[in-house]
PDB file of N, CA, C and O in Angstrom:
ATOM      1  N   MET A   1     -23.622  12.944 -10.276  1.00 76.00           N
ATOM      2  CA  MET A   1     -23.506  11.613 -10.851  1.00 76.00           C
ATOM      3  C   MET A   1     -22.838  10.718  -9.813  1.00 76.00           C
ATOM      4  O   MET A   1     -21.747  11.016  -9.340  1.00 76.00           O
ATOM      5  N   LYS A   2     -23.498   9.623  -9.459  1.00 87.00           N
ATOM      6  CA  LYS A   2     -22.939   8.645  -8.524  1.00 87.00           C
ATOM      7  C   LYS A   2     -22.105   7.630  -9.304  1.00 87.00           C
ATOM      8  O   LYS A   2     -22.554   7.107 -10.323  1.00 87.00           O
ATOM      9  N   LEU A   3     -20.898   7.365  -8.796  1.00 90.00           N
ATOM     10  CA  LEU A   3     -19.988   6.439  -9.467  1.00 90.00           C
ATOM     11  C   LEU A   3     -19.515   5.359  -8.504  1.00 90.00           C
ATOM     12  O   LEU A   3     -19.403   5.583  -7.301  1.00 90.00           O
ATOM     13  N   THR A   4     -19.201   4.192  -9.046  1.00 91.00           N
ATOM     14  CA  THR A   4     -18.632   3.113  -8.243  1.00 91.00           C
ATOM     15  C   THR A   4     -17.137   3.370  -8.053  1.00 91.00           C
ATOM     16  O   THR A   4     -16.588   4.340  -8.583  1.00 91.00           O
ATOM     17  N   ASP A   5     -16.475   2.468  -7.356  1.00 91.00           N
ATOM     18  CA  ASP A   5     -15.012   2.512  -7.259  1.00 91.00           C
ATOM     19  C   ASP A   5     -14.420   2.164  -8.624  1.00 91.00           C
ATOM     20  O   ASP A   5     -15.092   1.585  -9.487  1.00 91.00           O
ATOM     21  N   TRP A   6     -13.141   2.490  -8.820  1.00 93.00           N
ATOM     22  CA  TRP A   6     -12.446   2.163 -10.067  1.00 93.00           C
ATOM     23  C   TRP A   6     -12.145   0.663 -10.145  1.00 93.00           C
ATOM     24  O   TRP A   6     -11.810   0.035  -9.140  1.00 93.00           O
ATOM     25  N   TYR A   7     -12.230   0.120 -11.354  1.00 94.00           N
ATOM     26  CA  TYR A   7     -11.837  -1.262 -11.633  1.00 94.00           C
ATOM     27  C   TYR A   7     -10.673  -1.238 -12.616  1.00 94.00           C
ATOM     28  O   TYR A   7     -10.627  -0.402 -13.517  1.00 94.00           O
ATOM     29  N   PRO A   8      -9.737  -2.178 -12.491  1.00 94.00           N
ATOM     30  CA  PRO A   8      -8.605  -2.218 -13.417  1.00 94.00           C
ATOM     31  C   PRO A   8      -9.027  -2.794 -14.768  1.00 94.00           C
ATOM     32  O   PRO A   8     -10.057  -3.466 -14.871  1.00 94.00           O
ATOM     33  N   PRO A   9      -8.218  -2.556 -15.806  1.00 94.00           N
ATOM     34  CA  PRO A   9      -8.550  -3.067 -17.143  1.00 94.00           C
ATOM     35  C   PRO A   9      -8.675  -4.588 -17.208  1.00 94.00           C
ATOM     36  O   PRO A   9      -9.364  -5.104 -18.084  1.00 94.00           O
ATOM     37  N   SER A  10      -8.040  -5.303 -16.283  1.00 94.00           N
ATOM     38  CA  SER A  10      -8.114  -6.771 -16.306  1.00 94.00           C
ATOM     39  C   SER A  10      -9.503  -7.285 -15.936  1.00 94.00           C
ATOM     40  O   SER A  10      -9.840  -8.421 -16.245  1.00 94.00           O
ATOM     41  N   ILE A  11     -10.304  -6.457 -15.286  1.00 95.00           N
ATOM     42  CA  ILE A  11     -11.689  -6.813 -14.951  1.00 95.00           C
ATOM     43  C   ILE A  11     -12.596  -6.060 -15.906  1.00 95.00           C
ATOM     44  O   ILE A  11     -12.570  -4.828 -15.951  1.00 95.00           O
ATOM     45  N   LYS A  12     -13.372  -6.779 -16.677  1.00 96.00           N
ATOM     46  CA  LYS A  12     -14.264  -6.145 -17.657  1.00 96.00           C
ATOM     47  C   LYS A  12     -15.674  -6.016 -17.078  1.00 96.00           C
ATOM     48  O   LYS A  12     -16.101  -6.827 -16.254  1.00 96.00           O
ATOM     49  N   PRO A  13     -16.432  -5.009 -17.510  1.00 96.00           N
ATOM     50  CA  PRO A  13     -17.810  -4.866 -17.030  1.00 96.00           C
ATOM     51  C   PRO A  13     -18.657  -6.090 -17.372  1.00 96.00           C
ATOM     52  O   PRO A  13     -18.457  -6.732 -18.404  1.00 96.00           O
ATOM     53  N   VAL A  14     -19.596  -6.391 -16.513  1.00 95.00           N
ATOM     54  CA  VAL A  14     -20.503  -7.519 -16.721  1.00 95.00           C
ATOM     55  C   VAL A  14     -21.642  -7.118 -17.656  1.00 95.00           C
ATOM     56  O   VAL A  14     -22.092  -7.910 -18.470  1.00 95.00           O
ATOM     57  N   HIS A  15     -22.078  -5.876 -17.554  1.00 95.00           N
ATOM     58  CA  HIS A  15     -23.241  -5.408 -18.314  1.00 95.00           C
ATOM     59  C   HIS A  15     -22.837  -4.453 -19.430  1.00 95.00           C
ATOM     60  O   HIS A  15     -21.883  -3.678 -19.283  1.00 95.00           O
ATOM     61  N   LYS A  16     -23.565  -4.499 -20.517  1.00 96.00           N
ATOM     62  CA  LYS A  16     -23.383  -3.517 -21.583  1.00 96.00           C
ATOM     63  C   LYS A  16     -23.890  -2.172 -21.087  1.00 96.00           C
ATOM     64  O   LYS A  16     -24.840  -2.116 -20.311  1.00 96.00           O
ATOM     65  N   GLY A  17     -23.242  -1.108 -21.537  1.00 95.00           N
ATOM     66  CA  GLY A  17     -23.723   0.206 -21.142  1.00 95.00           C
ATOM     67  C   GLY A  17     -22.621   1.246 -21.081  1.00 95.00           C
ATOM     68  O   GLY A  17     -21.477   0.997 -21.452  1.00 95.00           O
ATOM     69  N   TRP A  18     -23.003   2.440 -20.608  1.00 94.00           N
ATOM     70  CA  TRP A  18     -22.079   3.562 -20.466  1.00 94.00           C
ATOM     71  C   TRP A  18     -21.304   3.445 -19.169  1.00 94.00           C
ATOM     72  O   TRP A  18     -21.857   3.104 -18.128  1.00 94.00           O
ATOM     73  N   TYR A  19     -20.001   3.783 -19.252  1.00 95.00           N
ATOM     74  CA  TYR A  19     -19.128   3.754 -18.086  1.00 95.00           C
ATOM     75  C   TYR A  19     -18.212   4.967 -18.118  1.00 95.00           C
ATOM     76  O   TYR A  19     -17.854   5.473 -19.187  1.00 95.00           O
ATOM     77  N   HIS A  20     -17.846   5.403 -16.929  1.00 93.00           N
ATOM     78  CA  HIS A  20     -16.855   6.461 -16.787  1.00 93.00           C
ATOM     79  C   HIS A  20     -15.498   5.765 -16.802  1.00 93.00           C
ATOM     80  O   HIS A  20     -15.308   4.773 -16.091  1.00 93.00           O
ATOM     81  N   THR A  21     -14.555   6.240 -17.600  1.00 93.00           N
ATOM     82  CA  THR A  21     -13.275   5.538 -17.747  1.00 93.00           C
ATOM     83  C   THR A  21     -12.093   6.456 -17.514  1.00 93.00           C
ATOM     84  O   THR A  21     -12.215   7.677 -17.499  1.00 93.00           O
ATOM     85  N   GLY A  22     -10.950   5.806 -17.383  1.00 91.00           N
ATOM     86  CA  GLY A  22      -9.712   6.552 -17.349  1.00 91.00           C
ATOM     87  C   GLY A  22      -9.392   7.031 -18.755  1.00 91.00           C
ATOM     88  O   GLY A  22      -9.935   6.542 -19.746  1.00 91.00           O
ATOM     89  N   LEU A  23      -8.508   7.996 -18.834  1.00 88.00           N
ATOM     90  CA  LEU A  23      -8.068   8.533 -20.126  1.00 88.00           C
ATOM     91  C   LEU A  23      -7.166   7.508 -20.794  1.00 88.00           C
ATOM     92  O   LEU A  23      -6.141   7.110 -20.220  1.00 88.00           O
ATOM     93  N   ASP A  24      -7.562   7.061 -21.978  1.00 81.00           N
ATOM     94  CA  ASP A  24      -6.819   6.038 -22.701  1.00 81.00           C
ATOM     95  C   ASP A  24      -6.506   4.873 -21.761  1.00 81.00           C
ATOM     96  O   ASP A  24      -7.393   4.337 -21.152  1.00 81.00           O
ATOM     97  N   ASN A  25      -5.232   4.506 -21.638  1.00 83.00           N
ATOM     98  CA  ASN A  25      -4.868   3.369 -20.788  1.00 83.00           C
ATOM     99  C   ASN A  25      -4.228   3.807 -19.476  1.00 83.00           C
ATOM    100  O   ASN A  25      -3.629   3.006 -18.787  1.00 83.00           O
ATOM    101  N   TYR A  26      -4.347   5.098 -19.141  1.00 82.00           N
ATOM    102  CA  TYR A  26      -3.735   5.609 -17.909  1.00 82.00           C
ATOM    103  C   TYR A  26      -4.546   5.238 -16.686  1.00 82.00           C
ATOM    104  O   TYR A  26      -5.768   5.226 -16.719  1.00 82.00           O
ATOM    105  N   SER A  27      -3.855   5.009 -15.581  1.00 84.00           N
ATOM    106  CA  SER A  27      -4.521   4.795 -14.303  1.00 84.00           C
ATOM    107  C   SER A  27      -5.086   6.134 -13.846  1.00 84.00           C
ATOM    108  O   SER A  27      -4.373   7.134 -13.842  1.00 84.00           O
ATOM    109  N   PRO A  28      -6.352   6.178 -13.465  1.00 83.00           N
ATOM    110  CA  PRO A  28      -6.968   7.444 -13.072  1.00 83.00           C
ATOM    111  C   PRO A  28      -6.617   7.821 -11.628  1.00 83.00           C
ATOM    112  O   PRO A  28      -7.477   7.972 -10.771  1.00 83.00           O
ATOM    113  N   ASN A  29      -5.319   7.988 -11.364  1.00 78.00           N
ATOM    114  CA  ASN A  29      -4.884   8.310 -10.004  1.00 78.00           C
ATOM    115  C   ASN A  29      -5.188   9.757  -9.631  1.00 78.00           C
ATOM    116  O   ASN A  29      -5.095  10.125  -8.478  1.00 78.00           O
ATOM    117  N   ASP A  30      -5.524  10.583 -10.600  1.00 71.00           N
ATOM    118  CA  ASP A  30      -6.026  11.919 -10.315  1.00 71.00           C
ATOM    119  C   ASP A  30      -6.924  12.348 -11.478  1.00 71.00           C
ATOM    120  O   ASP A  30      -6.994  11.672 -12.505  1.00 71.00           O
ATOM    121  N   ALA A  31      -7.615  13.436 -11.318  1.00 70.00           N
ATOM    122  CA  ALA A  31      -8.635  13.852 -12.283  1.00 70.00           C
ATOM    123  C   ALA A  31      -8.081  14.059 -13.689  1.00 70.00           C
ATOM    124  O   ALA A  31      -8.802  13.870 -14.663  1.00 70.00           O
ATOM    125  N   LYS A  32      -6.820  14.430 -13.846  1.00 78.00           N
ATOM    126  CA  LYS A  32      -6.288  14.676 -15.194  1.00 78.00           C
ATOM    127  C   LYS A  32      -6.172  13.394 -16.012  1.00 78.00           C
ATOM    128  O   LYS A  32      -5.989  13.447 -17.212  1.00 78.00           O
ATOM    129  N   HIS A  33      -6.265  12.239 -15.361  1.00 86.00           N
ATOM    130  CA  HIS A  33      -6.208  10.974 -16.085  1.00 86.00           C
ATOM    131  C   HIS A  33      -7.583  10.338 -16.273  1.00 86.00           C
ATOM    132  O   HIS A  33      -7.686   9.179 -16.656  1.00 86.00           O
ATOM    133  N   GLU A  34      -8.637  11.097 -16.011  1.00 88.00           N
ATOM    134  CA  GLU A  34      -9.989  10.616 -16.278  1.00 88.00           C
ATOM    135  C   GLU A  34     -10.415  11.102 -17.653  1.00 88.00           C
ATOM    136  O   GLU A  34     -10.099  12.212 -18.059  1.00 88.00           O
ATOM    137  N   SER A  35     -11.132  10.266 -18.371  1.00 88.00           N
ATOM    138  CA  SER A  35     -11.623  10.637 -19.691  1.00 88.00           C
ATOM    139  C   SER A  35     -12.649  11.762 -19.569  1.00 88.00           C
ATOM    140  O   SER A  35     -13.420  11.815 -18.613  1.00 88.00           O
ATOM    141  N   ASP A  36     -12.670  12.644 -20.548  1.00 87.00           N
ATOM    142  CA  ASP A  36     -13.680  13.706 -20.602  1.00 87.00           C
ATOM    143  C   ASP A  36     -15.020  13.158 -21.074  1.00 87.00           C
ATOM    144  O   ASP A  36     -16.019  13.848 -21.019  1.00 87.00           O
ATOM    145  N   TYR A  37     -15.015  11.929 -21.576  1.00 85.00           N
ATOM    146  CA  TYR A  37     -16.214  11.310 -22.134  1.00 85.00           C
ATOM    147  C   TYR A  37     -16.498   9.996 -21.424  1.00 85.00           C
ATOM    148  O   TYR A  37     -15.586   9.340 -20.942  1.00 85.00           O
ATOM    149  N   ASN A  38     -17.739   9.606 -21.408  1.00 90.00           N
ATOM    150  CA  ASN A  38     -18.100   8.258 -20.975  1.00 90.00           C
ATOM    151  C   ASN A  38     -18.049   7.368 -22.204  1.00 90.00           C
ATOM    152  O   ASN A  38     -18.321   7.813 -23.319  1.00 90.00           O
ATOM    153  N   TRP A  39     -17.681   6.108 -21.999  1.00 94.00           N
ATOM    154  CA  TRP A  39     -17.545   5.157 -23.109  1.00 94.00           C
ATOM    155  C   TRP A  39     -18.545   4.033 -22.958  1.00 94.00           C
ATOM    156  O   TRP A  39     -18.879   3.616 -21.858  1.00 94.00           O
ATOM    157  N   TRP A  40     -18.983   3.510 -24.103  1.00 96.00           N
ATOM    158  CA  TRP A  40     -19.940   2.406 -24.143  1.00 96.00           C
ATOM    159  C   TRP A  40     -19.174   1.098 -24.161  1.00 96.00           C
ATOM    160  O   TRP A  40     -18.237   0.910 -24.952  1.00 96.00           O
ATOM    161  N   TRP A  41     -19.562   0.189 -23.287  1.00 97.00           N
ATOM    162  CA  TRP A  41     -19.029  -1.173 -23.284  1.00 97.00           C
ATOM    163  C   TRP A  41     -20.069  -2.050 -23.961  1.00 97.00           C
ATOM    164  O   TRP A  41     -21.208  -2.133 -23.517  1.00 97.00           O
ATOM    165  N   ASN A  42     -19.728  -2.695 -25.091  1.00 96.00           N
ATOM    166  CA  ASN A  42     -20.717  -3.470 -25.849  1.00 96.00           C
ATOM    167  C   ASN A  42     -20.708  -4.955 -25.482  1.00 96.00           C
ATOM    168  O   ASN A  42     -21.338  -5.764 -26.149  1.00 96.00           O
ATOM    169  N   GLY A  43     -19.985  -5.299 -24.441  1.00 96.00           N
ATOM    170  CA  GLY A  43     -19.889  -6.683 -24.007  1.00 96.00           C
ATOM    171  C   GLY A  43     -18.556  -7.312 -24.352  1.00 96.00           C
ATOM    172  O   GLY A  43     -18.186  -8.345 -23.802  1.00 96.00           O
ATOM    173  N   SER A  44     -17.818  -6.673 -25.280  1.00 96.00           N
ATOM    174  CA  SER A  44     -16.503  -7.207 -25.631  1.00 96.00           C
ATOM    175  C   SER A  44     -15.457  -6.123 -25.890  1.00 96.00           C
ATOM    176  O   SER A  44     -14.269  -6.412 -25.880  1.00 96.00           O
ATOM    177  N   GLU A  45     -15.898  -4.876 -26.132  1.00 97.00           N
ATOM    178  CA  GLU A  45     -14.931  -3.805 -26.375  1.00 97.00           C
ATOM    179  C   GLU A  45     -15.539  -2.435 -26.078  1.00 97.00           C
ATOM    180  O   GLU A  45     -16.760  -2.272 -26.036  1.00 97.00           O
ATOM    181  N   TRP A  46     -14.645  -1.447 -25.881  1.00 97.00           N
ATOM    182  CA  TRP A  46     -15.046  -0.067 -25.625  1.00 97.00           C
ATOM    183  C   TRP A  46     -15.204   0.685 -26.940  1.00 97.00           C
ATOM    184  O   TRP A  46     -14.440   0.464 -27.875  1.00 97.00           O
ATOM    185  N   GLY A  47     -16.176   1.580 -27.000  1.00 96.00           N
ATOM    186  CA  GLY A  47     -16.373   2.399 -28.184  1.00 96.00           C
ATOM    187  C   GLY A  47     -17.623   3.238 -28.049  1.00 96.00           C
ATOM    188  O   GLY A  47     -18.091   3.523 -26.948  1.00 96.00           O
ATOM    189  N   PHE A  48     -18.175   3.634 -29.197  1.00 93.00           N
ATOM    190  CA  PHE A  48     -19.415   4.409 -29.221  1.00 93.00           C
ATOM    191  C   PHE A  48     -20.055   4.264 -30.598  1.00 93.00           C
ATOM    192  O   PHE A  48     -19.414   3.811 -31.545  1.00 93.00           O
ATOM    193  N   TYR A  49     -21.303   4.624 -30.682  1.00 91.00           N
ATOM    194  CA  TYR A  49     -22.016   4.604 -31.957  1.00 91.00           C
ATOM    195  C   TYR A  49     -22.073   6.010 -32.526  1.00 91.00           C
ATOM    196  O   TYR A  49     -22.315   6.971 -31.798  1.00 91.00           O
ATOM    197  N   HIS A  50     -21.831   6.120 -33.814  1.00 92.00           N
ATOM    198  CA  HIS A  50     -21.965   7.391 -34.531  1.00 92.00           C
ATOM    199  C   HIS A  50     -22.748   7.120 -35.802  1.00 92.00           C
ATOM    200  O   HIS A  50     -22.271   6.379 -36.664  1.00 92.00           O
ATOM    201  N   LYS A  51     -23.959   7.665 -35.865  1.00 93.00           N
ATOM    202  CA  LYS A  51     -24.831   7.448 -37.038  1.00 93.00           C
ATOM    203  C   LYS A  51     -24.969   5.959 -37.349  1.00 93.00           C
ATOM    204  O   LYS A  51     -24.762   5.510 -38.471  1.00 93.00           O
ATOM    205  N   ASP A  52     -25.264   5.173 -36.340  1.00 92.00           N
ATOM    206  CA  ASP A  52     -25.474   3.727 -36.446  1.00 92.00           C
ATOM    207  C   ASP A  52     -24.226   2.922 -36.768  1.00 92.00           C
ATOM    208  O   ASP A  52     -24.306   1.724 -37.017  1.00 92.00           O
ATOM    209  N   ASP A  53     -23.052   3.547 -36.802  1.00 94.00           N
ATOM    210  CA  ASP A  53     -21.789   2.832 -37.027  1.00 94.00           C
ATOM    211  C   ASP A  53     -21.056   2.680 -35.703  1.00 94.00           C
ATOM    212  O   ASP A  53     -20.961   3.632 -34.926  1.00 94.00           O
ATOM    213  N   TRP A  54     -20.532   1.489 -35.423  1.00 95.00           N
ATOM    214  CA  TRP A  54     -19.765   1.254 -34.213  1.00 95.00           C
ATOM    215  C   TRP A  54     -18.339   1.753 -34.427  1.00 95.00           C
ATOM    216  O   TRP A  54     -17.666   1.370 -35.385  1.00 95.00           O
ATOM    217  N   ILE A  55     -17.879   2.635 -33.549  1.00 94.00           N
ATOM    218  CA  ILE A  55     -16.517   3.165 -33.595  1.00 94.00           C
ATOM    219  C   ILE A  55     -15.773   2.591 -32.396  1.00 94.00           C
ATOM    220  O   ILE A  55     -16.074   2.922 -31.247  1.00 94.00           O
ATOM    221  N   LYS A  56     -14.824   1.726 -32.642  1.00 96.00           N
ATOM    222  CA  LYS A  56     -14.060   1.081 -31.580  1.00 96.00           C
ATOM    223  C   LYS A  56     -13.046   2.072 -31.009  1.00 96.00           C
ATOM    224  O   LYS A  56     -12.343   2.759 -31.758  1.00 96.00           O
ATOM    225  N   ALA A  57     -12.965   2.163 -29.678  1.00 94.00           N
ATOM    226  CA  ALA A  57     -11.977   3.017 -29.030  1.00 94.00           C
ATOM    227  C   ALA A  57     -10.581   2.467 -29.288  1.00 94.00           C
ATOM    228  O   ALA A  57     -10.373   1.254 -29.262  1.00 94.00           O
ATOM    229  N   MET A  58      -9.639   3.356 -29.544  1.00 92.00           N
ATOM    230  CA  MET A  58      -8.268   2.922 -29.782  1.00 92.00           C
ATOM    231  C   MET A  58      -7.677   2.279 -28.527  1.00 92.00           C
ATOM    232  O   MET A  58      -6.937   1.312 -28.616  1.00 92.00           O
ATOM    233  N   ALA A  59      -7.976   2.830 -27.359  1.00 92.00           N
ATOM    234  CA  ALA A  59      -7.476   2.291 -26.092  1.00 92.00           C
ATOM    235  C   ALA A  59      -8.521   1.340 -25.514  1.00 92.00           C
ATOM    236  O   ALA A  59      -9.616   1.754 -25.174  1.00 92.00           O
ATOM    237  N   GLN A  60      -8.188   0.072 -25.416  1.00 95.00           N
ATOM    238  CA  GLN A  60      -9.119  -0.929 -24.902  1.00 95.00           C
ATOM    239  C   GLN A  60      -8.814  -1.347 -23.464  1.00 95.00           C
ATOM    240  O   GLN A  60      -9.665  -1.898 -22.791  1.00 95.00           O
ATOM    241  N   ASP A  61      -7.616  -1.098 -22.987  1.00 94.00           N
ATOM    242  CA  ASP A  61      -7.244  -1.463 -21.613  1.00 94.00           C
ATOM    243  C   ASP A  61      -7.500  -0.284 -20.684  1.00 94.00           C
ATOM    244  O   ASP A  61      -6.579   0.349 -20.177  1.00 94.00           O
ATOM    245  N   ARG A  62      -8.778   0.020 -20.483  1.00 94.00           N
ATOM    246  CA  ARG A  62      -9.181   1.191 -19.709  1.00 94.00           C
ATOM    247  C   ARG A  62      -9.548   0.837 -18.274  1.00 94.00           C
ATOM    248  O   ARG A  62     -10.188  -0.170 -18.032  1.00 94.00           O
ATOM    249  N   TYR A  63      -9.152   1.699 -17.353  1.00 95.00           N
ATOM    250  CA  TYR A  63      -9.710   1.649 -16.013  1.00 95.00           C
ATOM    251  C   TYR A  63     -11.132   2.184 -16.138  1.00 95.00           C
ATOM    252  O   TYR A  63     -11.408   3.060 -16.973  1.00 95.00           O
ATOM    253  N   TRP A  64     -12.052   1.677 -15.354  1.00 95.00           N
ATOM    254  CA  TRP A  64     -13.441   2.086 -15.518  1.00 95.00           C
ATOM    255  C   TRP A  64     -14.176   2.019 -14.187  1.00 95.00           C
ATOM    256  O   TRP A  64     -13.731   1.390 -13.243  1.00 95.00           O
ATOM    257  N   ARG A  65     -15.303   2.721 -14.149  1.00 94.00           N
ATOM    258  CA  ARG A  65     -16.204   2.633 -13.000  1.00 94.00           C
ATOM    259  C   ARG A  65     -17.622   2.818 -13.483  1.00 94.00           C
ATOM    260  O   ARG A  65     -17.881   3.466 -14.494  1.00 94.00           O
ATOM    261  N   GLY A  66     -18.534   2.209 -12.755  1.00 92.00           N
ATOM    262  CA  GLY A  66     -19.938   2.240 -13.135  1.00 92.00           C
ATOM    263  C   GLY A  66     -20.604   3.562 -12.804  1.00 92.00           C
ATOM    264  O   GLY A  66     -20.200   4.279 -11.892  1.00 92.00           O
ATOM    265  N   ILE A  67     -21.638   3.884 -13.560  1.00 86.00           N
ATOM    266  CA  ILE A  67     -22.447   5.076 -13.356  1.00 86.00           C
ATOM    267  C   ILE A  67     -23.785   4.608 -12.798  1.00 86.00           C
ATOM    268  O   ILE A  67     -24.481   3.824 -13.429  1.00 86.00           O
ATOM    269  N   ALA A  68     -24.124   5.103 -11.619  1.00 79.00           N
ATOM    270  CA  ALA A  68     -25.386   4.702 -10.990  1.00 79.00           C
ATOM    271  C   ALA A  68     -26.564   5.338 -11.707  1.00 79.00           C
ATOM    272  O   ALA A  68     -26.504   6.499 -12.101  1.00 79.00           O
ATOM    273  N   LYS A  69     -27.620   4.542 -11.899  1.00 72.00           N
ATOM    274  CA  LYS A  69     -28.830   5.078 -12.511  1.00 72.00           C
ATOM    275  C   LYS A  69     -29.592   5.874 -11.469  1.00 72.00           C
ATOM    276  O   LYS A  69     -29.654   5.498 -10.306  1.00 72.00           O
ATOM    277  N   ASP A  70     -30.173   6.982 -11.894  1.00 63.00           N
ATOM    278  CA  ASP A  70     -30.982   7.802 -10.972  1.00 63.00           C
ATOM    279  C   ASP A  70     -32.381   7.274 -10.836  1.00 63.00           C
ATOM    280  O   ASP A  70     -32.916   6.654 -11.649  1.00 63.00           O
TER     281      ASP A  70
END
């Protein structure tokens, strides 16, 4: 999986989609602070869909990086 550099929580993604993020609001200064899951950015907040319901992530100030399409 190709990834971009990390962006701080103060910079939000431009595009809706899946992103690799830091764990909760921690700075991903090493692998233990990276989320085990990718999170969906819907244009205004982090979360995911479960059975057509939007589930908002509790931690919104996430470090993030883009996932390159193959």
